[in-house]
């Protein structure tokens, strides 16, 4: 609603003594620059409701875009230089021109937009707008090392600019200034102009440099009368081709006339909506985890609204780390997995927690704090060690290592007869034993039926005092070996198996992973 | 008094156990021998529910259906099958029954391409003894995922462990089909009673 419009008072560029000189200096430079402009062409652009900054943009006058001068003064400079009689004789029209939405940039370069709460914001120049952006960023993000500014604009801006440019080409192509000075390739785009005009102020206000950064400030402009660039591209690829480059310009030059021009230029009465969003690259915190329970799954496991197991490693670690990073969410990645009823002991298993949009990068001390917190949870289901911040390369490193690395296990095995001394030797003498495993019945419903060859690097039987039929089987295998099936044989579908080697029936009662041999996250 | 307690707490070992210590790990691995059953349930017993189809289509043609929690059914000859009474020796297993040889169809992929859809009365194989042969059937409607090819070269597996390595086939029934047919089977206890084991 027009009545609700709020116009925040601009920084007064005429009064303050400090900036006064600079403004005067800028004004002088600008006055000098505008003298070169073709008065009649500028006049025409103004009559088509093209804003001053867009005019400067089209004529590649940088001073005009970035000057900390209010639009009213910008106009007066242009008026003086081009002797716009109509405007000088009618002062009321001046303010009208100022507040009308530019037919090219739809208000973007006029710093007029509606914010997220639909309130109309109107700033006199870039510095004022930058201050709004900076304040909004600082509200949520306190530690920024640098930033990248991204701008997304409605395609209508490009379309209208093309229409205006092709019109100008058609009308002024024969004139000297056009041939000598006007260049379609060098026009400063709205996107670049906006970025260039607020970046210096943002750098000062945020106290950091703009660069290729993980921290992104994104200004998304959308217009009710025009779909956003993203929407259009997805729907119609050929649209993009027509718009991009000068193809459009040339085509319309050939066929267009003045009535086309008026038809094509889509004027809007309303400014864009602008949404400011910030995002950071994910923070990776990695380490190794131990799972001390046979009723905890590695990842959240819910079937038909029913949770399997009492908790998950993913949640126990993620939920504790997330608040310390003040992020939006987390993803859990691990180097392989174990069944819910298998404990992960010894070395622990490498994992990475990916914290999305973390607003706080934890210090080394607070990482230690996290580790302590998780390890002292009363439930004592999961522990972590060697916790530290990893770059995104930890991810690929973990994936690479996953397939080739060796895993060490301890299985509690029962055999259908008494253990003989020969058994110990029979088992320990087997080195790098090749085992052929048909996809276990246990997982056959969801995996492809295949014969997989796996290697058992070594095995050792550890007798248990007081029992003649139970023993601990320590074994080191290639990653991907189905251990339970290697022990009980899976209806003879894994061959050989402990049962076939010892020539009796074997059963596995418990399984623990004791070592995941990988070169990462060892300390 | 209070200061002493605080000091005591400080001197306590940290909550985090040194997991690298071999001893600590070993302690975790060793079971309490008193908690262990003398004879533990087998992998079959703990992972499958056993069903029996006595006199399936013919008298004393007893078959078992071991159903895994994932829905797959392992099909085989029950201990009371007539084949084991005929001097107790199975001499050959032939999967070349019906239109196709059951052992020659290779099912591939997660979606189980090539799997044949069979009815409960579809023949799976022929089990031969010295004097006779018996047709083994699917018992359940579903996709045949695999037959036990080892039986071709080692038919004696049926004599030594018909309920394990001597299984005949693995079938994947649709849940609805399973629910329709499962009530026609009997439990292990009922089967034992029936055959006076």
PDB file of C-alpha atoms in Angstrom, chain B residues 6 67 97 125 155 179 189:
ATOM      1  CA  UNK B   6      36.226 -31.207  44.741  1.00  0.00           C
ATOM      2  CA  UNK B  67      10.718 -67.444   5.739  1.00  0.00           C
ATOM      3  CA  UNK B  97      11.652 -80.004 -15.215  1.00  0.00           C
ATOM      4  CA  UNK B 125      13.199 -80.158  -9.474  1.00  0.00           C
ATOM      5  CA  UNK B 155      23.014 -84.520  -4.181  1.00  0.00           C
ATOM      6  CA  UNK B 179      -0.504 -63.733   3.443  1.00  0.00           C
ATOM      7  CA  UNK B 189       5.647 -78.097  16.524  1.00  0.00           C
TER       8      UNK B 189
END
